[in-house]
PDB file of C-alpha atoms in Angstrom:
ATOM      1  CA  UNK A   1     -62.900-115.085   9.645  1.00  0.00           C
ATOM      2  CA  UNK A   2     -66.164-115.370   7.684  1.00  0.00           C
ATOM      3  CA  UNK A   3     -68.864-112.707   7.623  1.00  0.00           C
ATOM      4  CA  UNK A   4     -72.664-112.758   7.614  1.00  0.00           C
ATOM      5  CA  UNK A   5     -75.154-110.283   6.170  1.00  0.00           C
ATOM      6  CA  UNK A   6     -76.845-108.836   9.249  1.00  0.00           C
ATOM      7  CA  UNK A   7     -79.616-106.327   9.971  1.00  0.00           C
ATOM      8  CA  UNK A   8     -78.514-103.495  12.261  1.00  0.00           C
ATOM      9  CA  UNK A   9     -80.467-100.664  13.879  1.00  0.00           C
ATOM     10  CA  UNK A  10     -78.409 -97.500  14.370  1.00  0.00           C
ATOM     11  CA  UNK A  11     -81.567 -95.508  15.144  1.00  0.00           C
ATOM     12  CA  UNK A  12     -85.175 -96.445  15.754  1.00  0.00           C
ATOM     13  CA  UNK A  13     -87.913 -95.488  13.309  1.00  0.00           C
ATOM     14  CA  UNK A  14     -89.832 -96.880  10.361  1.00  0.00           C
ATOM     15  CA  UNK A  15     -88.907 -99.910   8.256  1.00  0.00           C
ATOM     16  CA  UNK A  16     -86.274 -97.788   6.525  1.00  0.00           C
ATOM     17  CA  UNK A  17     -84.312 -97.831   9.821  1.00  0.00           C
ATOM     18  CA  UNK A  18     -83.239-101.417   9.071  1.00  0.00           C
ATOM     19  CA  UNK A  19     -79.669-101.192   7.772  1.00  0.00           C
ATOM     20  CA  UNK A  20     -77.510-104.055   6.484  1.00  0.00           C
ATOM     21  CA  UNK A  21     -73.883-104.810   7.270  1.00  0.00           C
ATOM     22  CA  UNK A  22     -71.469-107.669   6.718  1.00  0.00           C
ATOM     23  CA  UNK A  23     -70.640-108.623  10.282  1.00  0.00           C
ATOM     24  CA  UNK A  24     -67.659-110.864  11.181  1.00  0.00           C
ATOM     25  CA  UNK A  25     -68.357-114.267  12.716  1.00  0.00           C
ATOM     26  CA  UNK A  26     -65.770-114.919  15.454  1.00  0.00           C
ATOM     27  CA  UNK A  27     -65.271-118.315  17.050  1.00  0.00           C
ATOM     28  CA  UNK A  28     -67.937-118.875  19.735  1.00  0.00           C
ATOM     29  CA  UNK A  29     -66.822-118.166  23.291  1.00  0.00           C
ATOM     30  CA  UNK A  30     -67.778-120.031  26.465  1.00  0.00           C
ATOM     31  CA  UNK A  31     -71.499-120.834  26.479  1.00  0.00           C
ATOM     32  CA  UNK A  32     -71.923-119.712  22.850  1.00  0.00           C
ATOM     33  CA  UNK A  33     -72.563-121.295  19.464  1.00  0.00           C
ATOM     34  CA  UNK A  34     -72.100-120.327  15.837  1.00  0.00           C
ATOM     35  CA  UNK A  35     -75.488-120.856  14.169  1.00  0.00           C
ATOM     36  CA  UNK A  36     -76.200-120.777  10.419  1.00  0.00           C
ATOM     37  CA  UNK A  37     -79.817-119.726   9.869  1.00  0.00           C
ATOM     38  CA  UNK A  38     -82.097-121.564   7.455  1.00  0.00           C
ATOM     39  CA  UNK A  39     -85.265-119.611   8.357  1.00  0.00           C
ATOM     40  CA  UNK A  40     -86.067-116.562  10.501  1.00  0.00           C
ATOM     41  CA  UNK A  41     -89.396-115.656  12.075  1.00  0.00           C
ATOM     42  CA  UNK A  42     -90.951-112.192  11.797  1.00  0.00           C
ATOM     43  CA  UNK A  43     -93.014-111.094  14.805  1.00  0.00           C
ATOM     44  CA  UNK A  44     -94.790-107.969  15.970  1.00  0.00           C
ATOM     45  CA  UNK A  45     -92.267-107.566  18.771  1.00  0.00           C
ATOM     46  CA  UNK A  46     -89.672-106.899  16.038  1.00  0.00           C
ATOM     47  CA  UNK A  47     -91.708-103.821  15.088  1.00  0.00           C
ATOM     48  CA  UNK A  48     -91.854-102.701  18.727  1.00  0.00           C
ATOM     49  CA  UNK A  49     -88.040-102.922  18.874  1.00  0.00           C
ATOM     50  CA  UNK A  50     -87.489-101.232  15.505  1.00  0.00           C
ATOM     51  CA  UNK A  51     -89.893 -98.371  16.259  1.00  0.00           C
ATOM     52  CA  UNK A  52     -88.563 -97.715  19.763  1.00  0.00           C
ATOM     53  CA  UNK A  53     -91.772 -98.726  21.574  1.00  0.00           C
ATOM     54  CA  UNK A  54     -89.553-101.203  23.428  1.00  0.00           C
ATOM     55  CA  UNK A  55     -86.344 -99.205  24.038  1.00  0.00           C
ATOM     56  CA  UNK A  56     -83.033-100.650  22.869  1.00  0.00           C
ATOM     57  CA  UNK A  57     -79.390 -99.866  23.428  1.00  0.00           C
ATOM     58  CA  UNK A  58     -78.155 -98.840  19.976  1.00  0.00           C
ATOM     59  CA  UNK A  59     -76.715-100.023  17.695  1.00  0.00           C
ATOM     60  CA  UNK A  60     -78.671-103.241  17.943  1.00  0.00           C
ATOM     61  CA  UNK A  61     -79.498-106.371  16.031  1.00  0.00           C
ATOM     62  CA  UNK A  62     -83.108-107.218  15.233  1.00  0.00           C
ATOM     63  CA  UNK A  63     -85.217-110.350  15.507  1.00  0.00           C
ATOM     64  CA  UNK A  64     -85.825-112.933  18.237  1.00  0.00           C
ATOM     65  CA  UNK A  65     -86.657-116.158  16.396  1.00  0.00           C
ATOM     66  CA  UNK A  66     -84.804-118.454  14.047  1.00  0.00           C
ATOM     67  CA  UNK A  67     -83.928-122.004  13.075  1.00  0.00           C
ATOM     68  CA  UNK A  68     -80.820-123.506  11.540  1.00  0.00           C
ATOM     69  CA  UNK A  69     -77.764-125.705  12.011  1.00  0.00           C
ATOM     70  CA  UNK A  70     -74.983-125.315  14.560  1.00  0.00           C
ATOM     71  CA  UNK A  71     -71.536-124.974  12.975  1.00  0.00           C
ATOM     72  CA  UNK A  72     -69.414-124.639  16.134  1.00  0.00           C
ATOM     73  CA  UNK A  73     -69.813-124.539  19.914  1.00  0.00           C
ATOM     74  CA  UNK A  74     -67.827-122.850  22.650  1.00  0.00           C
ATOM     75  CA  UNK A  75     -66.533-124.208  25.906  1.00  0.00           C
ATOM     76  CA  UNK A  76     -69.139-125.528  28.325  1.00  0.00           C
ATOM     77  CA  UNK A  77     -71.924-126.056  25.765  1.00  0.00           C
ATOM     78  CA  UNK A  78     -73.307-129.549  26.343  1.00  0.00           C
ATOM     79  CA  UNK A  79     -76.990-129.702  25.304  1.00  0.00           C
ATOM     80  CA  UNK A  80     -76.298-129.021  21.611  1.00  0.00           C
ATOM     81  CA  UNK A  81     -73.420-129.916  19.265  1.00  0.00           C
ATOM     82  CA  UNK A  82     -72.119-129.071  15.770  1.00  0.00           C
ATOM     83  CA  UNK A  83     -74.455-130.425  13.114  1.00  0.00           C
ATOM     84  CA  UNK A  84     -77.555-130.240  15.337  1.00  0.00           C
ATOM     85  CA  UNK A  85     -80.751-128.783  13.906  1.00  0.00           C
ATOM     86  CA  UNK A  86     -81.977-126.188  16.420  1.00  0.00           C
ATOM     87  CA  UNK A  87     -84.522-123.414  16.882  1.00  0.00           C
ATOM     88  CA  UNK A  88     -84.949-120.550  19.313  1.00  0.00           C
ATOM     89  CA  UNK A  89     -87.214-117.738  20.437  1.00  0.00           C
ATOM     90  CA  UNK A  90     -85.440-115.288  22.688  1.00  0.00           C
ATOM     91  CA  UNK A  91     -81.923-114.418  23.679  1.00  0.00           C
ATOM     92  CA  UNK A  92     -80.082-111.318  22.421  1.00  0.00           C
ATOM     93  CA  UNK A  93     -81.626-109.644  19.391  1.00  0.00           C
ATOM     94  CA  UNK A  94     -79.987-110.525  16.097  1.00  0.00           C
ATOM     95  CA  UNK A  95     -82.007-113.191  14.286  1.00  0.00           C
ATOM     96  CA  UNK A  96     -82.161-111.120  11.078  1.00  0.00           C
ATOM     97  CA  UNK A  97     -78.832-112.472   9.886  1.00  0.00           C
ATOM     98  CA  UNK A  98     -77.417-115.179   7.650  1.00  0.00           C
ATOM     99  CA  UNK A  99     -75.520-116.548  10.634  1.00  0.00           C
ATOM    100  CA  UNK A 100     -74.677-115.409  14.144  1.00  0.00           C
ATOM    101  CA  UNK A 101     -72.732-116.185  17.287  1.00  0.00           C
ATOM    102  CA  UNK A 102     -75.190-116.351  20.182  1.00  0.00           C
ATOM    103  CA  UNK A 103     -75.691-117.859  23.649  1.00  0.00           C
ATOM    104  CA  UNK A 104     -76.534-121.557  23.576  1.00  0.00           C
ATOM    105  CA  UNK A 105     -79.080-121.361  26.420  1.00  0.00           C
ATOM    106  CA  UNK A 106     -82.135-120.332  24.289  1.00  0.00           C
ATOM    107  CA  UNK A 107     -81.571-123.118  21.748  1.00  0.00           C
ATOM    108  CA  UNK A 108     -83.686-126.274  21.619  1.00  0.00           C
ATOM    109  CA  UNK A 109     -83.065-129.274  19.403  1.00  0.00           C
ATOM    110  CA  UNK A 110     -85.441-129.448  16.468  1.00  0.00           C
ATOM    111  CA  UNK A 111     -87.075-132.808  15.705  1.00  0.00           C
ATOM    112  CA  UNK A 112     -86.479-134.074  12.174  1.00  0.00           C
ATOM    113  CA  UNK A 113     -90.254-134.092  11.591  1.00  0.00           C
ATOM    114  CA  UNK A 114     -90.374-130.275  11.828  1.00  0.00           C
ATOM    115  CA  UNK A 115     -88.855-128.191   9.024  1.00  0.00           C
ATOM    116  CA  UNK A 116     -86.749-125.086   9.575  1.00  0.00           C
ATOM    117  CA  UNK A 117     -89.514-122.905   8.121  1.00  0.00           C
ATOM    118  CA  UNK A 118     -92.133-124.480  10.392  1.00  0.00           C
ATOM    119  CA  UNK A 119     -89.875-123.931  13.391  1.00  0.00           C
ATOM    120  CA  UNK A 120     -89.327-120.262  12.491  1.00  0.00           C
ATOM    121  CA  UNK A 121     -93.107-119.878  12.183  1.00  0.00           C
ATOM    122  CA  UNK A 122     -94.030-121.652  15.404  1.00  0.00           C
ATOM    123  CA  UNK A 123     -91.377-121.115  18.080  1.00  0.00           C
ATOM    124  CA  UNK A 124     -92.165-117.625  19.350  1.00  0.00           C
ATOM    125  CA  UNK A 125     -95.856-117.704  18.457  1.00  0.00           C
ATOM    126  CA  UNK A 126     -96.407-121.264  19.656  1.00  0.00           C
ATOM    127  CA  UNK A 127     -94.588-120.732  22.944  1.00  0.00           C
ATOM    128  CA  UNK A 128     -96.678-117.585  23.418  1.00  0.00           C
ATOM    129  CA  UNK A 129     -99.849-119.638  22.963  1.00  0.00           C
ATOM    130  CA  UNK A 130     -98.447-122.237  25.375  1.00  0.00           C
ATOM    131  CA  UNK A 131     -97.981-119.748  28.210  1.00  0.00           C
ATOM    132  CA  UNK A 132    -101.341-118.086  27.494  1.00  0.00           C
ATOM    133  CA  UNK A 133    -103.260-121.349  27.784  1.00  0.00           C
ATOM    134  CA  UNK A 134    -101.173-123.286  30.302  1.00  0.00           C
ATOM    135  CA  UNK A 135     -99.140-120.936  32.480  1.00  0.00           C
ATOM    136  CA  UNK A 136    -101.135-117.704  33.008  1.00  0.00           C
ATOM    137  CA  UNK A 137    -104.520-118.651  34.490  1.00  0.00           C
ATOM    138  CA  UNK A 138    -106.245-122.044  34.763  1.00  0.00           C
ATOM    139  CA  UNK A 139    -108.220-122.756  31.565  1.00  0.00           C
ATOM    140  CA  UNK A 140    -110.244-125.952  31.437  1.00  0.00           C
ATOM    141  CA  UNK A 141    -112.085-127.841  28.690  1.00  0.00           C
ATOM    142  CA  UNK A 142    -115.432-126.123  28.142  1.00  0.00           C
ATOM    143  CA  UNK A 143    -114.175-122.661  29.115  1.00  0.00           C
ATOM    144  CA  UNK A 144    -114.713-119.835  26.638  1.00  0.00           C
ATOM    145  CA  UNK A 145    -111.796-117.688  25.488  1.00  0.00           C
ATOM    146  CA  UNK A 146    -111.994-114.570  23.320  1.00  0.00           C
ATOM    147  CA  UNK A 147    -108.793-114.256  21.263  1.00  0.00           C
ATOM    148  CA  UNK A 148    -107.722-111.301  19.160  1.00  0.00           C
ATOM    149  CA  UNK A 149    -106.400-110.981  16.559  1.00  0.00           C
ATOM    150  CA  UNK A 150    -107.324-114.524  15.571  1.00  0.00           C
ATOM    151  CA  UNK A 151    -106.089-114.733  11.963  1.00  0.00           C
ATOM    152  CA  UNK A 152    -102.409-113.850  12.409  1.00  0.00           C
ATOM    153  CA  UNK A 153     -99.615-116.316  13.094  1.00  0.00           C
ATOM    154  CA  UNK A 154    -100.220-116.460  16.851  1.00  0.00           C
ATOM    155  CA  UNK A 155    -104.001-116.407  16.518  1.00  0.00           C
ATOM    156  CA  UNK A 156    -104.186-119.342  14.115  1.00  0.00           C
ATOM    157  CA  UNK A 157    -102.017-121.413  16.450  1.00  0.00           C
ATOM    158  CA  UNK A 158    -104.285-120.400  19.346  1.00  0.00           C
ATOM    159  CA  UNK A 159    -107.366-121.528  17.410  1.00  0.00           C
ATOM    160  CA  UNK A 160    -105.816-124.942  16.845  1.00  0.00           C
ATOM    161  CA  UNK A 161    -104.517-125.224  20.408  1.00  0.00           C
ATOM    162  CA  UNK A 162    -107.950-124.466  21.857  1.00  0.00           C
ATOM    163  CA  UNK A 163    -109.642-127.005  19.574  1.00  0.00           C
ATOM    164  CA  UNK A 164    -107.115-129.685  20.562  1.00  0.00           C
ATOM    165  CA  UNK A 165    -107.903-129.170  24.258  1.00  0.00           C
ATOM    166  CA  UNK A 166    -111.681-128.817  24.159  1.00  0.00           C
ATOM    167  CA  UNK A 167    -111.644-125.056  24.830  1.00  0.00           C
ATOM    168  CA  UNK A 168    -114.238-122.885  23.092  1.00  0.00           C
ATOM    169  CA  UNK A 169    -112.409-120.073  21.327  1.00  0.00           C
ATOM    170  CA  UNK A 170    -114.196-117.051  19.910  1.00  0.00           C
ATOM    171  CA  UNK A 171    -111.838-115.449  17.428  1.00  0.00           C
ATOM    172  CA  UNK A 172    -111.957-111.744  16.600  1.00  0.00           C
ATOM    173  CA  UNK A 173    -110.416-110.625  13.314  1.00  0.00           C
ATOM    174  CA  UNK A 174    -110.631-107.833  10.758  1.00  0.00           C
ATOM    175  CA  UNK A 175    -112.867-108.794   7.850  1.00  0.00           C
ATOM    176  CA  UNK A 176    -114.921-111.747   6.664  1.00  0.00           C
ATOM    177  CA  UNK A 177    -111.987-113.540   5.022  1.00  0.00           C
ATOM    178  CA  UNK A 178    -109.891-113.452   8.179  1.00  0.00           C
ATOM    179  CA  UNK A 179    -112.846-114.615  10.276  1.00  0.00           C
ATOM    180  CA  UNK A 180    -113.340-117.549   7.908  1.00  0.00           C
ATOM    181  CA  UNK A 181    -109.642-118.404   8.245  1.00  0.00           C
ATOM    182  CA  UNK A 182    -109.927-118.438  12.041  1.00  0.00           C
ATOM    183  CA  UNK A 183    -112.942-120.768  11.894  1.00  0.00           C
ATOM    184  CA  UNK A 184    -111.079-123.035   9.474  1.00  0.00           C
ATOM    185  CA  UNK A 185    -108.321-123.371  12.071  1.00  0.00           C
ATOM    186  CA  UNK A 186    -110.575-124.160  15.009  1.00  0.00           C
ATOM    187  CA  UNK A 187    -112.377-121.055  16.242  1.00  0.00           C
ATOM    188  CA  UNK A 188    -115.856-122.047  17.401  1.00  0.00           C
ATOM    189  CA  UNK A 189    -117.264-118.634  16.449  1.00  0.00           C
ATOM    190  CA  UNK A 190    -115.826-115.396  15.143  1.00  0.00           C
ATOM    191  CA  UNK A 191    -116.394-111.669  15.502  1.00  0.00           C
ATOM    192  CA  UNK A 192    -115.633-109.293  12.640  1.00  0.00           C
ATOM    193  CA  UNK A 193    -113.971-106.317  14.298  1.00  0.00           C
ATOM    194  CA  UNK A 194    -114.645-104.188  11.206  1.00  0.00           C
ATOM    195  CA  UNK A 195    -118.416-104.547  11.284  1.00  0.00           C
ATOM    196  CA  UNK A 196    -119.427-105.903  14.721  1.00  0.00           C
ATOM    197  CA  UNK A 197    -119.245-104.589  18.276  1.00  0.00           C
ATOM    198  CA  UNK A 198    -116.644-106.767  20.029  1.00  0.00           C
ATOM    199  CA  UNK A 199    -118.094-106.740  23.539  1.00  0.00           C
ATOM    200  CA  UNK A 200    -121.749-106.919  22.504  1.00  0.00           C
ATOM    201  CA  UNK A 201    -121.122-109.847  20.165  1.00  0.00           C
ATOM    202  CA  UNK A 202    -119.025-111.713  22.746  1.00  0.00           C
ATOM    203  CA  UNK A 203    -121.859-111.366  25.237  1.00  0.00           C
ATOM    204  CA  UNK A 204    -124.440-112.472  22.672  1.00  0.00           C
ATOM    205  CA  UNK A 205    -122.396-115.581  21.907  1.00  0.00           C
ATOM    206  CA  UNK A 206    -122.227-116.426  25.618  1.00  0.00           C
ATOM    207  CA  UNK A 207    -125.910-115.854  26.385  1.00  0.00           C
ATOM    208  CA  UNK A 208    -125.170-112.514  28.064  1.00  0.00           C
ATOM    209  CA  UNK A 209    -122.687-114.001  30.553  1.00  0.00           C
ATOM    210  CA  UNK A 210    -119.383-112.906  29.023  1.00  0.00           C
ATOM    211  CA  UNK A 211    -116.270-114.939  28.303  1.00  0.00           C
ATOM    212  CA  UNK A 212    -114.033-116.516  30.936  1.00  0.00           C
ATOM    213  CA  UNK A 213    -110.760-115.177  29.540  1.00  0.00           C
ATOM    214  CA  UNK A 214    -109.783-112.571  26.947  1.00  0.00           C
ATOM    215  CA  UNK A 215    -106.384-112.890  25.247  1.00  0.00           C
ATOM    216  CA  UNK A 216    -105.826-109.500  23.622  1.00  0.00           C
ATOM    217  CA  UNK A 217    -102.843-108.876  21.376  1.00  0.00           C
ATOM    218  CA  UNK A 218    -104.323-105.767  19.748  1.00  0.00           C
ATOM    219  CA  UNK A 219    -103.823-103.357  22.650  1.00  0.00           C
ATOM    220  CA  UNK A 220    -105.059 -99.765  22.666  1.00  0.00           C
ATOM    221  CA  UNK A 221    -107.938-100.024  20.168  1.00  0.00           C
ATOM    222  CA  UNK A 222    -109.617-103.015  21.814  1.00  0.00           C
ATOM    223  CA  UNK A 223    -108.678-102.730  25.495  1.00  0.00           C
ATOM    224  CA  UNK A 224    -111.948-101.412  26.968  1.00  0.00           C
ATOM    225  CA  UNK A 225    -114.102-103.560  24.690  1.00  0.00           C
ATOM    226  CA  UNK A 226    -112.120-106.614  25.772  1.00  0.00           C
ATOM    227  CA  UNK A 227    -112.774-105.813  29.428  1.00  0.00           C
ATOM    228  CA  UNK A 228    -116.478-105.402  28.622  1.00  0.00           C
ATOM    229  CA  UNK A 229    -116.536-108.850  27.002  1.00  0.00           C
ATOM    230  CA  UNK A 230    -115.577-110.572  30.275  1.00  0.00           C
ATOM    231  CA  UNK A 231    -117.857-112.267  32.767  1.00  0.00           C
ATOM    232  CA  UNK A 232    -117.650-111.105  36.403  1.00  0.00           C
ATOM    233  CA  UNK A 233    -114.366-112.358  37.930  1.00  0.00           C
ATOM    234  CA  UNK A 234    -113.035-113.017  34.430  1.00  0.00           C
ATOM    235  CA  UNK A 235    -109.418-112.524  33.397  1.00  0.00           C
ATOM    236  CA  UNK A 236    -107.967-110.197  30.797  1.00  0.00           C
ATOM    237  CA  UNK A 237    -104.562-111.207  29.397  1.00  0.00           C
ATOM    238  CA  UNK A 238    -103.142-108.236  27.507  1.00  0.00           C
ATOM    239  CA  UNK A 239    -100.194-109.731  25.626  1.00  0.00           C
ATOM    240  CA  UNK A 240     -99.563-107.342  22.729  1.00  0.00           C
ATOM    241  CA  UNK A 241     -99.841-103.812  21.351  1.00  0.00           C
ATOM    242  CA  UNK A 242    -100.526-104.224  17.630  1.00  0.00           C
ATOM    243  CA  UNK A 243    -102.663-101.048  17.586  1.00  0.00           C
ATOM    244  CA  UNK A 244    -100.465 -99.160  20.055  1.00  0.00           C
ATOM    245  CA  UNK A 245     -99.785 -99.018  23.769  1.00  0.00           C
ATOM    246  CA  UNK A 246    -102.737 -99.184  26.162  1.00  0.00           C
ATOM    247  CA  UNK A 247    -103.314 -95.773  27.762  1.00  0.00           C
ATOM    248  CA  UNK A 248    -103.051 -95.422  31.568  1.00  0.00           C
ATOM    249  CA  UNK A 249    -106.391 -96.077  33.256  1.00  0.00           C
ATOM    250  CA  UNK A 250    -108.016 -95.997  36.693  1.00  0.00           C
ATOM    251  CA  UNK A 251    -107.585 -99.414  38.339  1.00  0.00           C
ATOM    252  CA  UNK A 252    -111.044 -98.953  39.837  1.00  0.00           C
ATOM    253  CA  UNK A 253    -112.389 -99.735  36.373  1.00  0.00           C
ATOM    254  CA  UNK A 254    -111.644-103.408  37.030  1.00  0.00           C
ATOM    255  CA  UNK A 255    -113.867-103.333  40.111  1.00  0.00           C
ATOM    256  CA  UNK A 256    -116.656-101.471  38.340  1.00  0.00           C
ATOM    257  CA  UNK A 257    -116.735-103.945  35.456  1.00  0.00           C
ATOM    258  CA  UNK A 258    -117.084-107.039  37.658  1.00  0.00           C
ATOM    259  CA  UNK A 259    -114.024-107.540  39.880  1.00  0.00           C
ATOM    260  CA  UNK A 260    -111.940-108.403  36.841  1.00  0.00           C
ATOM    261  CA  UNK A 261    -108.364-109.614  36.857  1.00  0.00           C
ATOM    262  CA  UNK A 262    -105.766-108.133  34.483  1.00  0.00           C
ATOM    263  CA  UNK A 263    -102.255-109.308  33.642  1.00  0.00           C
ATOM    264  CA  UNK A 264     -99.641-108.138  31.133  1.00  0.00           C
ATOM    265  CA  UNK A 265     -97.208-111.068  30.671  1.00  0.00           C
ATOM    266  CA  UNK A 266     -94.326-111.566  28.264  1.00  0.00           C
ATOM    267  CA  UNK A 267     -93.010-114.772  26.742  1.00  0.00           C
ATOM    268  CA  UNK A 268     -89.441-114.011  27.749  1.00  0.00           C
ATOM    269  CA  UNK A 269     -90.278-114.109  31.464  1.00  0.00           C
ATOM    270  CA  UNK A 270     -91.767-117.565  31.019  1.00  0.00           C
ATOM    271  CA  UNK A 271     -88.801-118.995  29.085  1.00  0.00           C
ATOM    272  CA  UNK A 272     -86.009-117.368  31.109  1.00  0.00           C
ATOM    273  CA  UNK A 273     -85.251-120.738  32.751  1.00  0.00           C
ATOM    274  CA  UNK A 274     -83.753-123.008  30.037  1.00  0.00           C
ATOM    275  CA  UNK A 275     -85.220-126.133  31.656  1.00  0.00           C
ATOM    276  CA  UNK A 276     -88.726-124.621  31.530  1.00  0.00           C
ATOM    277  CA  UNK A 277     -88.143-123.508  27.930  1.00  0.00           C
ATOM    278  CA  UNK A 278     -87.214-127.040  26.865  1.00  0.00           C
ATOM    279  CA  UNK A 279     -90.287-128.524  28.531  1.00  0.00           C
ATOM    280  CA  UNK A 280     -92.540-125.964  26.866  1.00  0.00           C
ATOM    281  CA  UNK A 281     -90.883-126.530  23.471  1.00  0.00           C
ATOM    282  CA  UNK A 282     -91.252-130.308  23.816  1.00  0.00           C
ATOM    283  CA  UNK A 283     -94.997-129.935  24.466  1.00  0.00           C
ATOM    284  CA  UNK A 284     -95.335-127.552  21.523  1.00  0.00           C
ATOM    285  CA  UNK A 285     -93.396-129.853  19.185  1.00  0.00           C
ATOM    286  CA  UNK A 286     -95.592-132.768  20.260  1.00  0.00           C
ATOM    287  CA  UNK A 287     -98.675-130.868  19.084  1.00  0.00           C
ATOM    288  CA  UNK A 288     -97.007-130.004  15.763  1.00  0.00           C
ATOM    289  CA  UNK A 289     -95.831-133.562  15.106  1.00  0.00           C
ATOM    290  CA  UNK A 290     -99.255-135.000  16.005  1.00  0.00           C
ATOM    291  CA  UNK A 291    -100.929-132.627  13.548  1.00  0.00           C
ATOM    292  CA  UNK A 292    -102.944-130.849  16.256  1.00  0.00           C
ATOM    293  CA  UNK A 293    -101.117-127.671  15.223  1.00  0.00           C
ATOM    294  CA  UNK A 294    -100.099-127.011  11.618  1.00  0.00           C
ATOM    295  CA  UNK A 295     -98.056-123.805  11.305  1.00  0.00           C
ATOM    296  CA  UNK A 296     -99.454-121.697   8.491  1.00  0.00           C
ATOM    297  CA  UNK A 297     -96.841-119.736   6.541  1.00  0.00           C
ATOM    298  CA  UNK A 298     -98.511-117.295   4.173  1.00  0.00           C
ATOM    299  CA  UNK A 299     -95.547-115.000   3.532  1.00  0.00           C
ATOM    300  CA  UNK A 300     -92.028-116.074   2.591  1.00  0.00           C
ATOM    301  CA  UNK A 301     -89.511-113.368   1.741  1.00  0.00           C
ATOM    302  CA  UNK A 302     -85.743-113.165   1.196  1.00  0.00           C
ATOM    303  CA  UNK A 303     -83.907-111.888   4.262  1.00  0.00           C
ATOM    304  CA  UNK A 304     -83.066-108.679   2.383  1.00  0.00           C
ATOM    305  CA  UNK A 305     -86.806-107.849   2.210  1.00  0.00           C
ATOM    306  CA  UNK A 306     -87.235-107.557   5.989  1.00  0.00           C
ATOM    307  CA  UNK A 307     -88.410-103.935   5.685  1.00  0.00           C
ATOM    308  CA  UNK A 308     -91.175-104.943   3.251  1.00  0.00           C
ATOM    309  CA  UNK A 309     -92.214-107.713   5.640  1.00  0.00           C
ATOM    310  CA  UNK A 310     -92.534-105.136   8.434  1.00  0.00           C
ATOM    311  CA  UNK A 311     -94.638-102.824   6.270  1.00  0.00           C
ATOM    312  CA  UNK A 312     -97.065-105.624   5.433  1.00  0.00           C
ATOM    313  CA  UNK A 313     -97.352-106.725   9.065  1.00  0.00           C
ATOM    314  CA  UNK A 314     -97.969-103.177  10.305  1.00  0.00           C
ATOM    315  CA  UNK A 315    -100.637-102.656   7.633  1.00  0.00           C
ATOM    316  CA  UNK A 316    -102.440-105.794   8.866  1.00  0.00           C
ATOM    317  CA  UNK A 317    -102.062-107.101   5.320  1.00  0.00           C
ATOM    318  CA  UNK A 318    -100.823-110.547   6.372  1.00  0.00           C
ATOM    319  CA  UNK A 319    -102.357-113.795   7.565  1.00  0.00           C
ATOM    320  CA  UNK A 320    -100.558-116.642   9.283  1.00  0.00           C
ATOM    321  CA  UNK A 321     -96.803-116.381   9.748  1.00  0.00           C
ATOM    322  CA  UNK A 322     -94.074-114.550   7.834  1.00  0.00           C
ATOM    323  CA  UNK A 323     -90.616-116.089   7.501  1.00  0.00           C
ATOM    324  CA  UNK A 324     -87.409-114.660   6.073  1.00  0.00           C
ATOM    325  CA  UNK A 325     -85.088-116.918   4.107  1.00  0.00           C
ATOM    326  CA  UNK A 326     -81.326-116.178   4.085  1.00  0.00           C
TER     327      UNK A 326
END
């Protein structure tokens, strides 16, 4: 039986909590595959799991996104076969590994036109953008969306997605360089969260009206300002906690600020049905192959440097996507 170098959490904590073990690779059981990774995506949700913000049953694997080649399949697996190039976002944690045995259901076939690194950079982030723009609230060409943070892996995909569909996206990011990067990728305007007032600038850019939708992945530090950036009857999509968990608040605040709507979705609810996942992935891949979305990978690290990748992401010292290479 072969083994694979695998990240394991025996306790939650800082990046130093990531331990490494040589884990055996048994033959896949019914509904499972043996997958050899070629690239692994790093996402902020990995930090939530590692830190304990999202509780885990320990010991646990780490990582939700990867791409590679199937080496073996178990009984009953029909939609993928040995030798297939595949990618995934979701399923049991454990992507930080050279290879793994995992359920086949989260896997989608990867078109030859998309590299393993591109897939590891776009699956979780791109599917997140898909559900934000197409499955949460109706967003039409000409609508104005405020997106933050706009210069990370998810934000840069969102900028491109909005541009491809005629949606005006105002991107908020930390610093002039990150704002310029967001504009380069399709943001119509940007707000520098280090030097400008988020809500006041969003209202100025909309002639005092406010934006139709806010997509906020920052969380605690921007929550109230994001609500204040909305027009009456606007929608706040709080989809991440990069700055920490949003504090409890009086629901009456939504009424006082203009009968606002608020939702806190997760990608994994949207892709729980494998048939829905495959449709979403096909639409995402179509945008990548057409060139409407070009995944930007600014950080490539060996798998063994996962802790350093987490430190950089937490320090907001990254742009675009980070991938780990086994």
